[in-house]
Amino acid sequence: AQKITQTQPGMFVQEKEAVTLDCTYDTSDPSYGLFWYKQPSSGEMIFLIYQGSYDQQNATEGRYSLNFQKARKSANLVISASQLGDSAMYFCAMSVSYNTDKLIFGTGTRLQVFP
Amino acid sequence: EPEVTQTPSHQVTQMGQEVILRCVPISNHLYFYWYRQILGQKVEFLVSFYNNEISEKSEIFDDQFSVERPDGSNFTLKIRSTKLEDSAMYFCASSNRAGRFSFFENTEAFFGQGTRLTVV
């Protein structure tokens, strides 16, 4: 069965520091996609970054990078130079369905950035 | 920038009543989804829709739920007889590709801002 595990219910980081949010996944399918979404207190889901299972390089999007370690089945999100506006819930998600790309979400990590 | 729009943003309904949650996906997208998030919990897949039919549904999506694309722009989720446990945030999402073509390219699903459903 496919599963996403986020073991950190909450994280604190000081402004301008880097932070890593952990995500491990479980699937036997060789083809999958990994996503990170940000959910601020207003509730919307904001896409941050994507990593395909066949991608050779780690994905980067501005201050976000994904540390993809395929053998360990981990896809950690690294946020560099944290900002106060980064305070939010962060969800790791995976798509494995051959036909529909439904997303399977982890339980999330609440990140708090303090001055 | 194109976006997925959901209405209403918040709906309160009495137990046993029918509700319809509405979504306008991004216009050139072909794949549509509903997810729900019970307060404080993770986001759960409900159903996916492609080519005017359900392509996949979860065990949550029982006979009380239905989806429809009544015209070229709207995508609706109907709950026939609401229960207290249906109280959640419901997200609509759309993407322009999926499945076996997707694992080589980002198939970002764009989410709407959500509809908070409260069943009393």
Short mmCIF file of C-alpha atoms in Angstrom, two decimals:
data_model
loop_
_atom_site.label_atom_id
_atom_site.label_comp_id
_atom_site.label_asym_id
_atom_site.label_seq_id
_atom_site.Cartn_x
_atom_site.Cartn_y
_atom_site.Cartn_z
CA ALA A 1 0.00 0.00 0.00
CA GLN A 2 1.14 3.53 -0.69
CA LYS A 3 1.83 5.71 2.29
CA ILE A 4 3.41 9.03 3.19
CA THR A 5 4.91 9.53 6.64
CA GLN A 6 5.72 12.87 8.20
CA THR A 7 7.12 12.28 11.66
CA GLN A 8 7.46 15.90 12.77
CA PRO A 9 4.11 17.28 13.95
CA GLY A 10 5.71 20.66 14.63
CA MET A 11 8.95 22.48 13.91
CA PHE A 12 10.37 25.80 15.01
CA VAL A 13 12.98 27.80 13.13
CA GLN A 14 14.42 31.24 13.51
CA GLU A 15 14.00 33.73 10.72
CA LYS A 16 16.75 33.53 8.07
CA GLU A 17 17.77 30.04 9.13
CA ALA A 18 17.28 26.92 7.02
CA VAL A 19 14.90 24.16 8.05
CA THR A 20 14.33 20.60 6.85
CA LEU A 21 10.91 18.99 6.96
CA ASP A 22 11.02 15.22 6.78
CA CYS A 23 8.99 12.99 4.52
CA THR A 24 9.28 9.29 3.84
CA TYR A 25 7.15 7.37 1.41
CA ASP A 26 6.27 3.80 0.70
CA THR A 27 5.36 2.39 -2.67
CA SER A 28 6.36 -0.58 -4.76
CA ASP A 29 5.55 1.24 -7.99
CA PRO A 30 8.69 2.46 -9.80
CA SER A 31 6.81 5.45 -11.24
CA TYR A 32 5.66 8.08 -8.82
CA GLY A 33 5.69 11.79 -8.16
CA LEU A 34 6.38 13.56 -4.90
CA PHE A 35 4.92 16.94 -4.01
CA TRP A 36 5.07 19.44 -1.21
CA TYR A 37 2.17 21.75 -0.45
CA LYS A 38 1.94 24.65 1.97
CA GLN A 39 -1.29 25.36 3.83
CA PRO A 40 -1.33 28.72 5.62
CA SER A 41 -3.88 29.48 8.33
CA SER A 42 -6.25 30.78 5.65
CA GLY A 43 -6.67 27.18 4.50
CA GLU A 44 -5.73 27.12 0.84
CA MET A 45 -3.27 24.54 -0.53
CA ILE A 46 -0.28 26.07 -2.28
CA PHE A 47 1.97 23.94 -4.45
CA LEU A 48 5.66 24.33 -3.64
CA ILE A 49 7.76 21.75 -5.41
CA TYR A 50 7.67 18.48 -7.37
CA GLN A 51 10.06 15.56 -7.77
CA GLY A 52 9.53 12.74 -10.25
CA SER A 53 10.81 9.28 -9.43
CA TYR A 54 12.94 9.28 -12.56
CA ASP A 55 14.47 12.67 -11.96
CA GLN A 56 18.22 12.41 -11.53
CA GLN A 57 18.62 15.74 -9.79
CA ASN A 58 16.97 17.18 -6.72
CA ALA A 59 14.23 19.65 -7.50
CA THR A 60 14.65 23.29 -6.56
CA GLU A 61 12.19 26.19 -6.65
CA GLY A 62 13.57 29.42 -5.27
CA ARG A 63 14.11 28.95 -1.54
CA TYR A 64 12.65 25.46 -1.64
CA SER A 65 14.61 22.36 -2.47
CA LEU A 66 13.73 18.74 -2.23
CA ASN A 67 16.33 16.35 -0.87
CA PHE A 68 15.37 13.20 -2.76
CA GLN A 69 16.99 10.00 -1.55
CA LYS A 70 15.41 7.24 -3.55
CA ALA A 71 17.09 4.30 -1.85
CA ARG A 72 15.93 5.57 1.52
CA LYS A 73 12.51 6.54 0.15
CA SER A 74 12.77 10.00 1.56
CA ALA A 75 11.81 13.35 0.07
CA ASN A 76 12.65 16.01 2.60
CA LEU A 77 11.78 19.65 1.97
CA VAL A 78 14.50 22.18 2.71
CA ILE A 79 13.50 25.81 3.14
CA SER A 80 16.45 28.15 3.07
CA ALA A 81 16.47 31.62 4.64
CA SER A 82 13.15 31.15 6.45
CA GLN A 83 10.73 34.06 6.52
CA LEU A 84 7.92 34.82 8.94
CA GLY A 85 5.48 34.18 6.11
CA ASP A 86 6.69 30.59 5.89
CA SER A 87 4.79 29.78 9.08
CA ALA A 88 2.19 27.28 7.93
CA MET A 89 1.29 23.61 7.71
CA TYR A 90 3.37 21.69 5.18
CA PHE A 91 2.14 18.52 3.52
CA CYS A 92 4.15 15.96 1.62
CA ALA A 93 2.16 14.05 -0.99
CA MET A 94 2.69 11.30 -3.51
CA SER A 95 0.98 10.31 -6.71
CA VAL A 96 1.28 6.73 -7.95
CA SER A 97 -1.93 5.97 -9.73
CA TYR A 98 -1.36 4.92 -13.30
CA ASN A 99 -4.49 6.59 -14.49
CA THR A 100 -5.51 9.48 -12.31
CA ASP A 101 -2.66 10.94 -10.31
CA LYS A 102 -4.62 11.10 -7.10
CA LEU A 103 -2.50 12.49 -4.30
CA ILE A 104 -1.83 10.64 -1.07
CA PHE A 105 -0.99 13.07 1.70
CA GLY A 106 1.01 12.82 4.88
CA THR A 107 -0.27 14.15 8.19
CA GLY A 108 1.64 17.39 7.83
CA THR A 109 4.21 19.38 9.77
CA ARG A 110 3.36 22.71 11.34
CA LEU A 111 6.27 25.09 10.87
CA GLN A 112 6.60 28.16 13.05
CA VAL A 113 9.14 30.80 12.12
CA PHE A 114 10.10 33.17 14.91
CA PRO A 115 11.97 36.48 14.69
CA GLU B 1 -2.65 33.58 -13.12
CA PRO B 2 -5.38 30.98 -13.64
CA GLU B 3 -6.94 29.56 -10.52
CA VAL B 4 -9.47 27.07 -9.29
CA THR B 5 -12.49 28.77 -7.75
CA GLN B 6 -14.77 27.21 -5.17
CA THR B 7 -18.09 28.42 -3.86
CA PRO B 8 -19.28 28.91 -1.23
CA SER B 9 -16.30 29.45 1.03
CA HIS B 10 -18.30 28.32 4.03
CA GLN B 11 -21.57 26.40 4.21
CA VAL B 12 -23.56 25.45 7.26
CA THR B 13 -26.23 22.81 6.82
CA GLN B 14 -28.49 20.71 8.97
CA MET B 15 -27.88 17.00 9.27
CA GLY B 16 -29.81 15.10 6.63
CA GLN B 17 -29.88 17.96 4.16
CA GLU B 18 -28.38 17.84 0.69
CA VAL B 19 -25.48 20.12 -0.16
CA ILE B 20 -23.81 20.95 -3.43
CA LEU B 21 -20.28 22.26 -3.43
CA ARG B 22 -19.23 24.06 -6.57
CA CYS B 23 -15.92 24.40 -8.32
CA VAL B 24 -14.71 26.07 -11.46
CA PRO B 25 -11.48 24.34 -12.52
CA ILE B 26 -8.82 25.94 -14.67
CA SER B 27 -10.23 26.17 -18.16
CA ASN B 28 -7.81 23.98 -20.11
CA HIS B 29 -7.51 21.29 -17.45
CA LEU B 30 -8.91 17.83 -18.05
CA TYR B 31 -8.58 16.07 -14.73
CA PHE B 32 -10.65 17.06 -11.73
CA TYR B 33 -10.53 16.00 -8.12
CA TRP B 34 -12.25 16.39 -4.81
CA TYR B 35 -10.37 16.04 -1.54
CA ARG B 36 -11.49 16.63 2.01
CA GLN B 37 -9.69 17.61 5.17
CA ILE B 38 -11.32 17.03 8.53
CA LEU B 39 -10.19 19.75 10.92
CA GLY B 40 -6.64 19.14 12.08
CA GLN B 41 -6.21 16.01 10.00
CA LYS B 42 -4.61 15.13 6.72
CA VAL B 43 -6.03 15.75 3.30
CA GLU B 44 -7.87 12.72 1.91
CA PHE B 45 -8.67 11.85 -1.68
CA LEU B 46 -12.35 11.45 -2.49
CA VAL B 47 -12.75 11.15 -6.24
CA SER B 48 -11.17 11.88 -9.60
CA PHE B 49 -13.05 12.72 -12.78
CA TYR B 50 -11.92 12.60 -16.37
CA ASN B 51 -13.71 12.56 -19.69
CA ASN B 52 -17.08 13.02 -18.01
CA GLU B 53 -16.83 10.05 -15.74
CA ILE B 54 -15.38 9.01 -12.43
CA SER B 55 -11.94 7.51 -12.95
CA GLU B 56 -11.22 6.62 -9.36
CA LYS B 57 -12.89 6.97 -5.99
CA SER B 58 -11.95 6.25 -2.43
CA GLU B 59 -13.91 4.24 0.10
CA ILE B 60 -15.03 7.52 1.65
CA PHE B 61 -16.91 8.31 -1.56
CA ASP B 62 -19.98 6.19 -0.90
CA ASP B 63 -23.49 6.33 -2.33
CA GLN B 64 -24.17 9.59 -0.52
CA PHE B 65 -21.64 11.37 -2.72
CA SER B 66 -21.85 12.19 -6.38
CA VAL B 67 -19.97 14.43 -8.80
CA GLU B 68 -21.05 16.13 -11.94
CA ARG B 69 -19.72 18.37 -14.63
CA PRO B 70 -23.00 19.91 -15.75
CA ASP B 71 -21.45 22.25 -18.30
CA GLY B 72 -18.05 23.05 -19.69
CA SER B 73 -16.87 24.97 -16.67
CA ASN B 74 -18.39 23.77 -13.40
CA PHE B 75 -17.52 20.68 -11.38
CA THR B 76 -19.78 19.88 -8.44
CA LEU B 77 -19.75 17.60 -5.44
CA LYS B 78 -23.12 16.64 -4.01
CA ILE B 79 -23.68 15.09 -0.63
CA ARG B 80 -27.16 13.68 -0.59
CA SER B 81 -27.92 13.44 3.12
CA THR B 82 -25.25 15.07 5.23
CA LYS B 83 -23.97 13.57 8.45
CA LEU B 84 -22.13 15.27 11.27
CA GLU B 85 -18.93 13.51 10.24
CA ASP B 86 -19.10 15.14 6.81
CA SER B 87 -18.02 18.38 8.45
CA ALA B 88 -14.68 19.18 6.83
CA MET B 89 -12.89 21.42 4.39
CA TYR B 90 -13.53 20.24 0.86
CA PHE B 91 -10.96 21.03 -1.80
CA CYS B 92 -11.44 20.90 -5.51
CA ALA B 93 -8.34 20.46 -7.69
CA SER B 94 -7.58 20.24 -11.36
CA SER B 95 -4.60 19.35 -13.51
CA ASN B 96 -3.88 19.19 -17.19
CA ARG B 97 -2.26 15.77 -17.33
CA ALA B 98 -2.16 12.66 -15.25
CA GLY B 99 -1.33 9.03 -15.27
CA ARG B 100 1.44 7.42 -17.20
CA PHE B 101 2.48 10.61 -18.94
CA SER B 102 2.91 12.42 -15.71
CA PHE B 103 5.91 10.91 -14.08
CA PHE B 104 8.33 12.67 -16.36
CA GLU B 105 6.86 16.09 -15.88
CA ASN B 106 5.34 18.02 -13.06
CA THR B 107 1.63 17.39 -12.95
CA GLU B 108 0.88 19.93 -10.34
CA ALA B 109 -2.69 19.79 -9.15
CA PHE B 110 -4.00 23.28 -8.62
CA PHE B 111 -6.22 23.48 -5.58
CA GLY B 112 -9.10 25.79 -4.90
CA GLN B 113 -9.28 27.73 -1.68
CA GLY B 114 -11.67 25.18 -0.20
CA THR B 115 -15.24 25.11 1.08
CA ARG B 116 -15.64 24.66 4.80
CA LEU B 117 -18.73 22.52 5.36
CA THR B 118 -20.24 22.50 8.82
CA VAL B 119 -23.03 20.02 9.50
CA VAL B 120 -25.09 20.79 12.58
#
